[in-house]
Coordinates of N, CA and C and ligand atoms in Angstrom, one line a residue:
M1 N -20.3 8.5 7.6 CA -20.1 8.8 6.1 C -19.0 7.9 5.6
S2 N -19.2 7.3 4.4 CA -18.3 6.3 4.0 C -17.0 7.0 3.4
W3 N -15.9 6.2 3.4 CA -14.6 6.6 2.9 C -14.7 6.6 1.3
R4 N -14.3 7.7 0.7 CA -14.5 7.8 -0.8 C -13.2 7.7 -1.6
A5 N -13.2 6.8 -2.5 CA -12.1 6.7 -3.4 C -12.5 7.1 -4.8
S6 N -11.8 7.9 -5.4 CA -12.0 8.2 -6.9 C -10.8 7.9 -7.6
V7 N -10.9 7.2 -8.7 CA -9.7 6.8 -9.5 C -9.9 7.3 -10.9
L8 N -8.9 8.0 -11.4 CA -8.9 8.5 -12.8 C -8.1 7.6 -13.6
T9 N -8.7 7.1 -14.7 CA -8.0 6.0 -15.4 C -8.5 6.0 -16.9
L10 N -7.7 5.4 -17.8 CA -8.2 5.2 -19.1 C -8.9 3.8 -19.2
F11 N -8.9 3.0 -18.1 CA -9.5 1.7 -18.1 C -10.4 1.5 -16.9
P12 N -11.5 2.3 -16.8 CA -12.4 2.2 -15.7 C -13.0 0.8 -15.4
E13 N -13.0 -0.1 -16.5 CA -13.5 -1.4 -16.3 C -12.6 -2.3 -15.4
M14 N -11.4 -1.8 -15.1 CA -10.5 -2.5 -14.2 C -10.9 -2.4 -12.7
F15 N -12.0 -1.6 -12.4 CA -12.4 -1.3 -11.0 C -13.8 -1.8 -10.8
P16 N -14.2 -2.3 -9.7 CA -13.4 -2.6 -8.5 C -12.5 -3.8 -8.7
G17 N -12.7 -4.6 -9.8 CA -11.8 -5.8 -10.0 C -11.8 -6.6 -8.7
P18 N -10.6 -7.0 -8.3 CA -10.5 -7.9 -7.1 C -11.0 -7.3 -5.8
L19 N -11.2 -5.9 -5.8 CA -11.7 -5.3 -4.6 C -13.2 -5.4 -4.5
G20 N -13.8 -6.1 -5.5 CA -15.3 -6.4 -5.4 C -15.5 -7.7 -4.6
L21 N -14.4 -8.4 -4.2 CA -14.5 -9.6 -3.5 C -14.0 -9.5 -2.1
S22 N -14.3 -10.6 -1.3 CA -13.7 -10.7 0.0 C -14.0 -9.5 0.9
L23 N -13.1 -9.2 1.8 CA -13.3 -8.2 2.8 C -13.6 -6.9 2.2
A24 N -12.8 -6.4 1.2 CA -13.0 -5.1 0.6 C -14.4 -5.1 -0.2
G25 N -14.7 -6.2 -0.8 CA -16.0 -6.3 -1.6 C -17.2 -6.2 -0.6
K26 N -17.1 -6.9 0.5 CA -18.2 -6.8 1.5 C -18.4 -5.4 2.0
A27 N -17.2 -4.8 2.3 CA -17.2 -3.4 2.8 C -17.8 -2.4 1.8
L28 N -17.5 -2.7 0.5 CA -18.0 -1.9 -0.6 C -19.5 -2.0 -0.7
A29 N -20.0 -3.3 -0.6 CA -21.4 -3.5 -0.6 C -22.1 -2.9 0.6
A30 N -21.4 -2.9 1.7 CA -22.0 -2.4 2.9 C -21.8 -0.8 3.0
R31 N -21.3 -0.3 2.0 CA -21.0 1.2 1.9 C -20.1 1.7 3.0
V32 N -19.2 0.9 3.5 CA -18.2 1.4 4.4 C -17.2 2.3 3.5
W33 N -17.1 2.0 2.3 CA -16.3 2.8 1.4 C -17.0 2.8 0.0
S34 N -16.7 3.8 -0.8 CA -17.2 3.8 -2.2 C -16.1 4.0 -3.2
L35 N -16.3 3.6 -4.4 CA -15.2 3.7 -5.4 C -15.9 4.2 -6.7
E36 N -15.4 5.3 -7.1 CA -15.8 5.9 -8.4 C -14.7 5.9 -9.4
A37 N -14.9 5.2 -10.5 CA -13.9 5.1 -11.6 C -14.3 6.1 -12.7
V38 N -13.4 7.1 -12.9 CA -13.7 8.2 -13.8 C -12.8 7.9 -15.1
N39 N -13.5 7.9 -16.2 CA -12.7 7.7 -17.5 C -12.1 9.0 -18.0
I40 N -10.8 9.1 -17.9 CA -10.1 10.3 -18.3 C -10.5 10.7 -19.8
R41 N -10.7 9.7 -20.6 CA -11.0 10.0 -22.0 C -12.3 10.9 -22.2
N42 N -13.2 10.8 -21.2 CA -14.4 11.6 -21.3 C -14.1 13.1 -21.2
F43 N -12.9 13.5 -20.8 CA -12.5 14.9 -20.7 C -11.6 15.4 -21.8
A44 N -11.5 14.6 -22.8 CA -10.7 15.0 -24.0 C -11.6 16.0 -24.8
G45 N -10.9 17.0 -25.4 CA -11.6 18.1 -26.0 C -11.9 17.9 -27.5
D46 N -11.3 17.0 -28.2 CA -11.5 16.8 -29.6 C -12.3 15.7 -30.0
R47 N -12.7 15.6 -31.2 CA -13.7 14.5 -31.6 C -13.0 13.1 -31.6
H48 N -11.7 13.1 -31.6 CA -11.0 11.8 -31.6 C -10.8 11.4 -30.1
R49 N -11.2 12.2 -29.2 CA -11.0 11.9 -27.8 C -9.5 11.6 -27.4
T50 N -8.7 12.5 -27.9 CA -7.2 12.3 -27.7 C -6.8 12.7 -26.3
V51 N -6.1 11.8 -25.6 CA -5.6 12.1 -24.2 C -4.1 12.3 -24.1
D52 N -3.4 12.0 -25.2 CA -1.9 12.0 -25.1 C -1.3 12.7 -26.3
D53 N 0.0 13.0 -26.2 CA 0.7 13.6 -27.3 C 2.2 13.2 -27.2
T54 N 3.0 13.6 -28.2 CA 4.4 13.2 -28.2 C 5.2 14.1 -27.1
P55 N 6.3 13.6 -26.6 CA 7.0 14.3 -25.5 C 7.8 15.5 -26.1
F56 N 7.7 16.7 -25.5 CA 8.6 17.7 -25.9 C 10.1 17.2 -25.6
G57 N 11.0 17.6 -26.5 CA 12.4 17.2 -26.3 C 12.7 15.8 -26.9
G58 N 11.6 15.2 -27.5 CA 11.8 14.0 -28.2 C 11.8 12.8 -27.3
G59 N 12.1 11.6 -27.8 CA 12.1 10.4 -27.0 C 10.9 9.5 -27.4
P60 N 11.0 8.3 -26.9 CA 9.9 7.3 -27.3 C 8.6 7.6 -26.5
G61 N 7.5 7.0 -27.1 CA 6.3 7.0 -26.3 C 5.5 8.2 -26.3
M62 N 4.4 8.2 -25.6 CA 3.5 9.3 -25.5 C 3.3 9.8 -24.1
V63 N 2.8 11.0 -23.9 CA 2.6 11.6 -22.6 C 1.2 12.1 -22.5
M64 N 0.6 11.8 -21.3 CA -0.8 12.3 -21.1 C -0.9 13.8 -21.0
R65 N -1.8 14.4 -21.7 CA -1.9 15.9 -21.7 C -2.4 16.5 -20.4
P66 N -1.8 17.6 -20.1 CA -2.2 18.3 -18.8 C -3.6 18.8 -18.8
D67 N -4.0 19.3 -19.9 CA -5.4 19.9 -19.9 C -6.5 18.9 -19.7
V68 N -6.3 17.7 -20.3 CA -7.3 16.6 -20.2 C -7.3 16.1 -18.8
V69 N -6.1 15.8 -18.3 CA -6.0 15.3 -16.9 C -6.5 16.3 -15.9
D70 N -6.2 17.6 -16.1 CA -6.7 18.6 -15.2 C -8.3 18.7 -15.2
A71 N -8.9 18.5 -16.3 CA -10.4 18.6 -16.4 C -10.9 17.3 -15.6
A72 N -10.3 16.2 -15.7 CA -10.7 15.0 -15.0 C -10.5 15.2 -13.5
L73 N -9.4 15.7 -13.1 CA -9.2 16.0 -11.7 C -10.2 17.0 -11.1
A74 N -10.5 18.0 -11.9 CA -11.4 19.1 -11.4 C -12.8 18.5 -11.2
S75 N -13.1 17.4 -11.9 CA -14.5 16.9 -11.8 C -14.7 16.1 -10.5
V76 N -13.6 15.8 -9.8 CA -13.8 15.0 -8.5 C -13.2 15.8 -7.3
A77 N -12.4 16.9 -7.6 CA -11.7 17.6 -6.5 C -12.7 18.1 -5.4
D78 N -12.4 17.7 -4.2 CA -13.2 18.2 -3.1 C -12.4 18.3 -1.8
G79 N -11.1 18.5 -1.9 CA -10.3 18.6 -0.7 C -9.6 17.3 -0.3
R80 N -10.0 16.2 -0.9 CA -9.3 14.9 -0.5 C -7.9 15.0 -1.1
P81 N -7.0 14.3 -0.4 CA -5.6 14.2 -0.9 C -5.6 13.6 -2.3
M82 N -4.7 14.1 -3.2 CA -4.6 13.6 -4.6 C -3.3 12.9 -4.7
V83 N -3.3 11.7 -5.3 CA -2.1 10.9 -5.4 C -1.9 10.6 -6.9
F84 N -0.7 10.7 -7.4 CA -0.3 10.2 -8.7 C 0.6 9.0 -8.5
L85 N 0.2 7.9 -9.0 CA 1.0 6.7 -8.9 C 2.1 6.7 -10.0
T86 N 3.3 6.6 -9.6 CA 4.4 6.6 -10.5 C 5.7 5.9 -9.9
P87 N 6.4 5.1 -10.7 CA 7.6 4.5 -10.2 C 8.6 5.5 -9.6
R88 N 8.4 6.8 -10.0 CA 9.3 7.8 -9.5 C 8.9 8.3 -8.2
G89 N 7.8 7.9 -7.6 CA 7.3 8.4 -6.4 C 8.0 7.8 -5.1
R90 N 7.6 8.4 -4.0 CA 8.0 7.8 -2.7 C 7.4 6.5 -2.5
P91 N 8.1 5.5 -1.9 CA 7.5 4.2 -1.8 C 6.3 4.2 -0.9
L92 N 5.3 3.5 -1.2 CA 4.1 3.4 -0.4 C 4.4 2.6 0.9
R93 N 4.0 3.2 2.0 CA 4.3 2.5 3.3 C 3.0 2.3 4.1
Q94 N 3.1 1.5 5.1 CA 1.9 1.2 5.9 C 1.4 2.5 6.6
H95 N 2.3 3.4 6.9 CA 1.8 4.6 7.6 C 1.1 5.5 6.6
D96 N 1.4 5.4 5.3 CA 0.6 6.1 4.3 C -0.9 5.6 4.3
A97 N -0.9 4.2 4.3 CA -2.3 3.6 4.3 C -3.1 4.1 5.5
R98 N -2.4 4.1 6.7 CA -3.1 4.5 7.9 C -3.5 6.0 7.8
R99 N -2.6 6.8 7.3 CA -3.0 8.2 7.1 C -4.2 8.4 6.2
F100 N -4.2 7.7 5.1 CA -5.3 7.9 4.2 C -6.6 7.3 4.8
A101 N -6.5 6.2 5.6 CA -7.7 5.6 6.2 C -8.3 6.6 7.2
E102 N -7.5 7.4 7.8 CA -8.0 8.4 8.8 C -8.7 9.6 8.2
G103 N -8.5 9.8 6.9 CA -9.1 10.9 6.2 C -10.5 10.5 5.7
T104 N -11.0 11.4 4.8 CA -12.4 11.1 4.2 C -12.3 10.3 2.9
G105 N -11.1 10.2 2.3 CA -10.9 9.5 1.1 C -9.7 9.9 0.3
V106 N -9.6 9.6 -0.9 CA -8.5 9.9 -1.7 C -8.8 9.9 -3.2
V107 N -8.1 10.8 -4.0 CA -8.3 10.8 -5.4 C -7.0 10.3 -6.0
V108 N -7.1 9.3 -6.9 CA -5.9 8.6 -7.4 C -5.8 8.7 -8.9
L109 N -4.7 9.2 -9.4 CA -4.5 9.3 -10.9 C -3.6 8.1 -11.4
C110 N -4.1 7.4 -12.4 CA -3.4 6.3 -13.0 C -2.7 6.8 -14.3
G111 N -1.4 6.7 -14.4 CA -0.8 7.0 -15.7 C -0.8 5.8 -16.6
R112 N -0.6 6.1 -17.9 CA -0.4 5.1 -18.9 C 0.7 5.7 -19.8
Y113 N 1.1 5.0 -20.8 CA 2.1 5.4 -21.8 C 3.4 5.7 -21.0
E114 N 4.1 6.9 -21.3 CA 5.3 7.2 -20.6 C 5.0 7.9 -19.3
G115 N 3.8 8.3 -19.1 CA 3.4 9.0 -17.9 C 2.5 10.2 -18.2
V116 N 2.6 11.2 -17.2 CA 1.7 12.3 -17.3 C 2.5 13.6 -17.3
D117 N 2.1 14.6 -18.0 CA 2.7 15.9 -18.0 C 2.9 16.4 -16.6
Q118 N 4.2 16.8 -16.2 CA 4.5 17.1 -14.8 C 3.8 18.3 -14.3
R119 N 3.4 19.2 -15.2 CA 2.8 20.5 -14.8 C 1.5 20.3 -14.1
V120 N 0.7 19.3 -14.5 CA -0.6 19.1 -13.9 C -0.5 18.4 -12.5
I121 N 0.6 17.6 -12.4 CA 0.9 17.0 -11.1 C 1.2 18.1 -10.1
E122 N 2.1 19.0 -10.5 CA 2.5 20.1 -9.6 C 1.3 21.1 -9.4
A123 N 0.5 21.4 -10.4 CA -0.6 22.3 -10.2 C -1.6 21.8 -9.1
H124 N -1.8 20.5 -9.0 CA -2.7 20.0 -8.1 C -2.0 19.5 -6.8
R125 N -0.7 19.8 -6.7 CA 0.1 19.4 -5.5 C -0.1 17.9 -5.2
M126 N 0.0 17.1 -6.2 CA -0.3 15.7 -6.0 C 0.9 15.0 -5.3
E127 N 0.6 14.1 -4.4 CA 1.6 13.2 -3.8 C 2.0 12.2 -4.8
E128 N 3.3 12.0 -5.1 CA 3.8 11.0 -6.0 C 4.2 9.8 -5.2
I129 N 3.5 8.7 -5.5 CA 3.7 7.4 -4.7 C 4.0 6.3 -5.7
S130 N 5.0 5.4 -5.3 CA 5.3 4.2 -6.1 C 5.0 3.0 -5.2
I131 N 4.6 1.9 -5.9 CA 4.4 0.7 -5.1 C 5.6 -0.2 -5.2
G132 N 6.7 0.2 -5.8 CA 7.9 -0.7 -5.8 C 8.8 -0.3 -6.9
D133 N 10.0 -0.9 -6.8 CA 11.0 -0.5 -7.8 C 11.0 -1.4 -9.0
Y134 N 9.9 -1.3 -9.8 CA 9.7 -2.0 -11.0 C 8.7 -1.2 -11.8
V135 N 8.6 -1.4 -13.1 CA 7.7 -0.6 -14.0 C 6.6 -1.4 -14.5
L136 N 5.4 -1.0 -14.1 CA 4.2 -1.7 -14.7 C 3.7 -0.9 -15.9
S137 N 2.7 -1.4 -16.6 CA 2.3 -0.7 -17.8 C 1.2 0.4 -17.5
G138 N 0.7 0.4 -16.3 CA -0.3 1.4 -16.0 C -0.4 1.6 -14.5
G139 N -1.1 2.6 -14.0 CA -1.3 2.9 -12.6 C -2.5 2.1 -12.0
E140 N -3.2 1.3 -12.8 CA -4.4 0.7 -12.2 C -4.1 -0.3 -11.2
L141 N -3.1 -1.2 -11.4 CA -2.8 -2.2 -10.4 C -2.3 -1.5 -9.1
P142 N -1.4 -0.5 -9.3 CA -0.9 0.2 -8.1 C -2.1 0.8 -7.3
A143 N -3.1 1.4 -8.1 CA -4.3 2.0 -7.4 C -5.0 0.9 -6.6
L144 N -5.2 -0.3 -7.2 CA -5.9 -1.4 -6.4 C -5.1 -1.7 -5.2
V145 N -3.8 -1.8 -5.3 CA -2.9 -2.1 -4.2 C -3.1 -1.0 -3.1
L146 N -3.1 0.3 -3.5 CA -3.2 1.3 -2.5 C -4.6 1.2 -1.8
F147 N -5.7 1.1 -2.6 CA -7.0 1.0 -2.0 C -7.1 -0.2 -1.1
D148 N -6.6 -1.4 -1.5 CA -6.7 -2.5 -0.6 C -6.0 -2.3 0.8
A149 N -4.8 -1.7 0.7 CA -4.0 -1.4 1.9 C -4.8 -0.5 2.8
V150 N -5.6 0.5 2.3 CA -6.3 1.4 3.1 C -7.6 0.8 3.6
V151 N -8.4 0.2 2.7 CA -9.7 -0.2 3.0 C -9.8 -1.2 4.2
R152 N -8.8 -2.1 4.2 CA -8.8 -3.1 5.3 C -8.5 -2.5 6.7
L153 N -8.1 -1.2 6.7 CA -7.9 -0.5 7.9 C -9.1 0.3 8.4
L154 N -10.1 0.4 7.5 CA -11.3 1.2 7.9 C -12.0 0.5 9.0
P155 N -12.6 1.3 9.9 CA -13.3 0.6 11.0 C -14.4 -0.4 10.5
G156 N -14.3 -1.6 11.1 CA -15.4 -2.6 10.8 C -15.0 -3.5 9.7
V157 N -13.9 -3.2 9.0 CA -13.6 -4.0 7.8 C -12.9 -5.3 8.1
M158 N -11.9 -5.2 9.0 CA -11.1 -6.4 9.3 C -11.9 -7.3 10.3
G159 N -11.7 -8.7 10.1 CA -12.4 -9.6 10.9 C -12.1 -9.5 12.4
A160 N -10.9 -9.8 12.8 CA -10.5 -9.7 14.2 C -10.1 -8.3 14.5
A161 N -10.7 -7.7 15.5 CA -10.5 -6.3 15.8 C -9.0 -5.9 15.9
D162 N -8.2 -6.9 16.4 CA -6.8 -6.5 16.7 C -5.8 -7.0 15.7
S163 N -6.3 -7.6 14.6 CA -5.3 -8.3 13.7 C -4.4 -7.3 13.0
A164 N -4.9 -6.0 12.9 CA -4.0 -5.0 12.3 C -2.9 -4.6 13.2
V165 N -3.1 -4.8 14.5 CA -2.1 -4.3 15.5 C -0.8 -5.1 15.5
E166 N -0.9 -6.4 15.2 CA 0.3 -7.2 15.3 C 1.0 -7.5 14.0
E167 N 0.4 -7.2 12.9 CA 1.0 -7.7 11.6 C 2.2 -6.8 11.2
S168 N 2.8 -7.3 10.2 CA 4.1 -6.6 9.7 C 3.8 -5.1 9.5
F169 N 4.8 -4.4 9.9 CA 4.8 -2.9 9.8 C 3.9 -2.2 10.7
A170 N 3.1 -2.9 11.6 CA 2.3 -2.2 12.6 C 3.2 -1.5 13.5
E171 N 4.3 -2.2 13.8 CA 5.5 -1.5 14.3 C 6.6 -1.8 13.3
P172 N 7.8 -1.2 13.3 CA 8.7 -1.4 12.2 C 9.4 -2.7 12.2
L173 N 8.6 -3.8 12.4 CA 9.2 -5.1 12.4 C 8.3 -6.0 11.4
L174 N 8.9 -6.9 10.7 CA 8.1 -7.9 10.0 C 7.4 -8.8 10.9
E175 N 6.4 -9.5 10.5 CA 5.6 -10.3 11.4 C 6.3 -11.7 11.6
Y176 N 6.0 -12.3 12.8 CA 6.5 -13.6 13.1 C 5.7 -14.7 12.3
P177 N 6.3 -15.9 12.1 CA 5.6 -16.9 11.3 C 4.3 -17.5 12.0
H178 N 3.4 -17.9 11.2 CA 2.1 -18.5 11.7 C 2.1 -20.0 11.5
Y179 N 1.4 -20.7 12.4 CA 1.2 -22.2 12.3 C -0.2 -22.5 12.7
T180 N -0.8 -23.6 12.1 CA -2.1 -24.1 12.5 C -2.1 -25.6 12.5
R181 N -3.2 -26.3 12.8 CA -3.2 -27.7 12.8 C -3.0 -28.3 11.4
P182 N -2.4 -29.5 11.3 CA -2.0 -30.4 12.3 C -0.6 -29.9 13.0
A183 N -0.4 -30.3 14.2 CA 0.8 -29.9 14.9 C 2.0 -30.5 14.3
E184 N 1.8 -31.7 13.7 CA 3.0 -32.3 12.9 C 2.5 -32.6 11.5
W185 N 3.3 -32.1 10.5 CA 2.9 -32.2 9.1 C 4.2 -32.5 8.3
Q186 N 4.2 -33.6 7.6 CA 5.4 -34.1 6.9 C 6.7 -34.0 7.7
E187 N 6.5 -34.6 8.9 CA 7.6 -34.6 9.9 C 8.2 -33.3 10.3
R188 N 7.4 -32.2 10.1 CA 7.7 -30.9 10.6 C 6.8 -30.6 11.7
R189 N 7.4 -30.3 12.9 CA 6.6 -30.0 14.1 C 6.5 -28.5 14.3
V190 N 5.3 -28.0 14.7 CA 5.1 -26.6 15.2 C 6.1 -26.4 16.4
P191 N 6.7 -25.2 16.5 CA 7.5 -25.0 17.6 C 6.8 -25.3 18.9
D192 N 7.5 -26.0 19.8 CA 6.8 -26.5 21.1 C 6.2 -25.3 21.9
V193 N 6.9 -24.2 21.9 CA 6.4 -23.1 22.7 C 5.0 -22.7 22.4
L194 N 4.6 -22.8 21.1 CA 3.3 -22.4 20.7 C 2.2 -23.4 21.2
L195 N 2.6 -24.6 21.6 CA 1.6 -25.5 22.1 C 1.6 -25.5 23.6
S196 N 2.5 -24.7 24.2 CA 2.7 -24.7 25.7 C 1.5 -24.1 26.5
G197 N 0.8 -23.2 25.8 CA -0.3 -22.5 26.6 C 0.2 -21.4 27.5
H198 N 1.5 -21.1 27.4 CA 2.2 -20.1 28.2 C 2.2 -18.8 27.4
H199 N 1.3 -17.9 27.7 CA 1.1 -16.7 26.9 C 2.4 -15.8 26.8
G200 N 3.1 -15.7 28.0 CA 4.3 -14.9 28.1 C 5.4 -15.5 27.2
A201 N 5.5 -16.8 27.3 CA 6.6 -17.4 26.4 C 6.2 -17.3 25.0
V202 N 5.0 -17.5 24.6 CA 4.6 -17.3 23.2 C 4.9 -15.9 22.7
A203 N 4.5 -14.9 23.5 CA 4.8 -13.5 23.1 C 6.3 -13.3 22.9
A204 N 7.1 -13.8 23.8 CA 8.5 -13.6 23.7 C 9.1 -14.3 22.5
W205 N 8.6 -15.5 22.2 CA 9.1 -16.2 21.0 C 8.7 -15.5 19.7
R206 N 7.5 -15.0 19.7 CA 7.0 -14.2 18.5 C 7.9 -13.0 18.3
R207 N 8.1 -12.3 19.4 CA 8.9 -11.0 19.2 C 10.3 -11.4 18.7
A208 N 10.9 -12.5 19.3 CA 12.3 -12.8 18.9 C 12.3 -13.2 17.4
E209 N 11.3 -14.0 17.0 CA 11.2 -14.3 15.6 C 11.0 -13.1 14.7
A210 N 10.2 -12.2 15.1 CA 9.9 -11.0 14.3 C 11.3 -10.2 14.2
E211 N 12.0 -10.1 15.3 CA 13.3 -9.4 15.2 C 14.3 -10.2 14.3
R212 N 14.3 -11.5 14.5 CA 15.3 -12.3 13.7 C 15.0 -12.1 12.2
I213 N 13.7 -12.2 11.8 CA 13.4 -12.1 10.4 C 13.6 -10.7 9.8
T214 N 13.3 -9.7 10.6 CA 13.6 -8.4 10.2 C 15.0 -8.1 10.0
R215 N 15.8 -8.6 11.0 CA 17.3 -8.4 10.9 C 17.9 -9.1 9.6
E216 N 17.4 -10.3 9.4 CA 17.9 -11.1 8.2 C 17.5 -10.5 6.9
R217 N 16.2 -10.1 6.8 CA 15.6 -9.8 5.5 C 15.6 -8.3 5.2
R218 N 15.5 -7.5 6.2 CA 15.3 -6.0 5.9 C 16.2 -5.2 6.8
P219 N 17.6 -5.2 6.5 CA 18.5 -4.4 7.3 C 18.1 -2.9 7.4
D220 N 17.4 -2.4 6.4 CA 16.9 -1.0 6.5 C 15.9 -0.8 7.6
L221 N 14.9 -1.8 7.7 CA 13.9 -1.7 8.8 C 14.6 -2.0 10.2
W222 N 15.5 -2.9 10.2 CA 16.2 -3.3 11.4 C 17.0 -2.1 12.0
D223 N 17.7 -1.4 11.1 CA 18.4 -0.2 11.5 C 17.5 0.8 12.1
A224 N 16.4 1.1 11.4 CA 15.4 2.1 11.9 C 14.9 1.7 13.3
Y225 N 14.6 0.4 13.4 CA 14.0 -0.2 14.7 C 15.0 -0.1 15.8
T226 N 16.3 -0.5 15.6 CA 17.2 -0.4 16.7 C 17.6 1.0 17.0
S227 N 17.7 1.9 16.0 CA 18.0 3.3 16.4 C 16.9 3.9 17.2
A228 N 15.6 3.6 16.8 CA 14.5 4.1 17.5 C 14.4 3.6 19.0
T229 N 14.9 2.4 19.2 CA 14.8 1.9 20.5 C 16.1 1.9 21.3
S230 N 17.1 2.6 20.8 CA 18.4 2.6 21.5 C 18.3 3.3 22.8
S231 N 18.8 2.7 23.9 CA 18.8 3.4 25.1 C 20.2 4.1 25.3
S232 N 20.3 5.0 26.3 CA 21.5 5.8 26.4 C 22.8 5.0 26.6
D233 N 22.7 3.8 27.2 CA 24.0 3.1 27.3 C 24.4 2.3 26.1
G234 N 23.7 2.5 25.0 CA 24.1 1.9 23.7 C 23.4 0.6 23.5
R235 N 22.8 0.0 24.5 CA 22.0 -1.3 24.3 C 20.7 -0.9 23.8
T236 N 20.0 -1.8 23.2 CA 18.6 -1.5 22.7 C 17.6 -2.0 23.8
K237 N 16.4 -1.5 23.7 CA 15.4 -1.9 24.7 C 15.1 -3.4 24.5
N238 N 15.4 -3.9 23.2 CA 15.1 -5.3 22.9 C 16.2 -6.2 23.6
D239 N 17.4 -5.6 23.7 CA 18.4 -6.4 24.4 C 18.0 -6.6 25.8
E240 N 17.3 -5.5 26.4 CA 16.8 -5.6 27.7 C 15.8 -6.7 27.9
H241 N 14.8 -6.7 26.9 CA 13.7 -7.7 27.0 C 14.2 -9.1 26.7
H242 N 15.1 -9.2 25.7 CA 15.6 -10.5 25.2 C 17.1 -10.5 25.2
P243 N 17.7 -10.6 26.4 CA 19.2 -10.6 26.4 C 19.9 -11.6 25.5
A244 N 19.2 -12.7 25.1 CA 19.8 -13.7 24.3 C 20.0 -13.2 22.9
L245 N 19.3 -12.1 22.5 CA 19.4 -11.7 21.1 C 20.7 -11.0 20.8
Ligands
SAM301 C1 4.9 2.4 -18.3 S1 4.7 3.3 -16.9 C2 5.6 4.8 -17.2 C3 7.0 4.6 -16.6 C4 7.8 5.9 -16.7 N1 8.2 6.2 -18.0 C5 9.1 5.8 -15.8 O1 10.1 5.3 -16.3 O2 9.0 6.2 -14.6 C6 3.0 3.9 -17.1 C7 2.3 4.3 -15.8 O3 2.2 3.1 -14.9 C8 2.2 3.5 -13.6 N2 3.2 2.7 -12.9 C9 4.1 1.9 -13.4 N3 4.9 1.3 -12.5 C10 4.5 1.8 -11.3 C11 4.9 1.7 -9.9 N4 6.0 0.9 -9.6 N5 4.3 2.3 -8.9 C12 3.3 3.2 -9.2 N6 2.8 3.4 -10.5 C13 3.4 2.7 -11.5 C14 2.4 5.0 -13.5 O4 1.1 5.7 -13.4 C15 3.0 5.3 -14.9 O5 2.7 6.6 -15.3

C-alpha cells in the first residue's frame, strides 16, 4: 500500500510542484506514494467562499477560520498524523521524517495570512512543526520540504540502498565532504587518503571530518553527540576511536 500525503492549502496548484520531478516524481508515478492536494476554499460556507476573518483582540492581517479548516480536515481524516506547519512549531528533524516514513502517511495543513485559529489546531491534536527560524508567506513550501524529506526514505525510492545510512543526521553528525574526478582540479588535490584504497583509513578520515565539521558548525549537535557517547571516565567513545581528536 502506498504512503499517502494529503495537503490542505489555498493553492493546490503548487503541488506536486518540484516533487513531480526526479526521485520523488518517479516514486509518485510508480505509486510508491500519493499526494492529494485539497483546496480549503471548497469548504467555505458562504457564497463568497470566505476562509478568513479579522483577529479577535485586533492587530494586523487575517486569520483562517476554524470551521472552514475543520471541514477540510474532516474530509481527509483517517487516523494519519496531522501536522500544522508554522514558524511557532518544533523544528523539523530527520527523526521526524523517519517517523512519518514508517507510518501510512500524513495530513498537512498549510497556513496563509497571519495563520490559523488555534482552536482547530488543538481540536485535531495537530503537531506544530517549523522548517526554520524565518517566516515564509505560506505553508506550501514547508509542506514540500517535509514531503521531500519523508519520501526519499520510503522503501525503494533512494538509488543506493545505503545512502541514507551515512548522510547528515543519520547519526547526530553532519556528513563528511565528498570528492569525485578529476583528482586534481584548479591546483586543489583530493585528500590522499581517499585515493589510497585503504577502506579503514578512509572510514577513519570520514568520521574525523564529520566530527570536525559538526564541532565547528553546530555546537548544539556536537554537545548532544558527545554527551550521548560519553564513557564513565569522562572521555568520549570518539576519543577512544580517534585519540588525535
Ligand atoms: C506569514 S506566515 C504567518 C506567520 C505568523 N504570523 C507568525 O508570526 O508565526 C503564514 C503561514 O506560513 C507558514 N509558514 C511560514 N513560515 C514557516 C516556517 N518557518 N515553517 C513552517 N511554516 C511556515 C505557516 O503555515 C503560516 O501560518
